[in-house]
GROMACS .gro file of C-alpha atoms in nm:
model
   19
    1UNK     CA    1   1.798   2.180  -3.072
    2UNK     CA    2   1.998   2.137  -3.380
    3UNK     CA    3   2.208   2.414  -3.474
    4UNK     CA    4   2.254   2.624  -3.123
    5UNK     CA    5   2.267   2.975  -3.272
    6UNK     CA    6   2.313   3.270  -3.054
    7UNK     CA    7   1.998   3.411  -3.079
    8UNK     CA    8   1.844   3.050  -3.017
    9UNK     CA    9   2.047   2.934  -2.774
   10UNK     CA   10   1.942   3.219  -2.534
   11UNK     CA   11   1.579   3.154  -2.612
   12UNK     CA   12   1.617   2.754  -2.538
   13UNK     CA   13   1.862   2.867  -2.277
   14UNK     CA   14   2.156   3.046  -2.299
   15UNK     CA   15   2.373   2.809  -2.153
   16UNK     CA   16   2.374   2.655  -2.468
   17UNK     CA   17   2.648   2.887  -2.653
   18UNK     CA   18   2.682   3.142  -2.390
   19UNK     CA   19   2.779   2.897  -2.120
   0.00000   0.00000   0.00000
């Protein structure tokens, strides 16, 4: 993971950006 994007982030995990 380098740059957590929204769209990213929910596909590696939401958590990521969301959470």
């Amino acid at each position: 993971l380098e740059e957590p994007k929204p769209v990213v982030a929910f596909v590696t995990g939401g958590a990521w950006i969301i959470g």
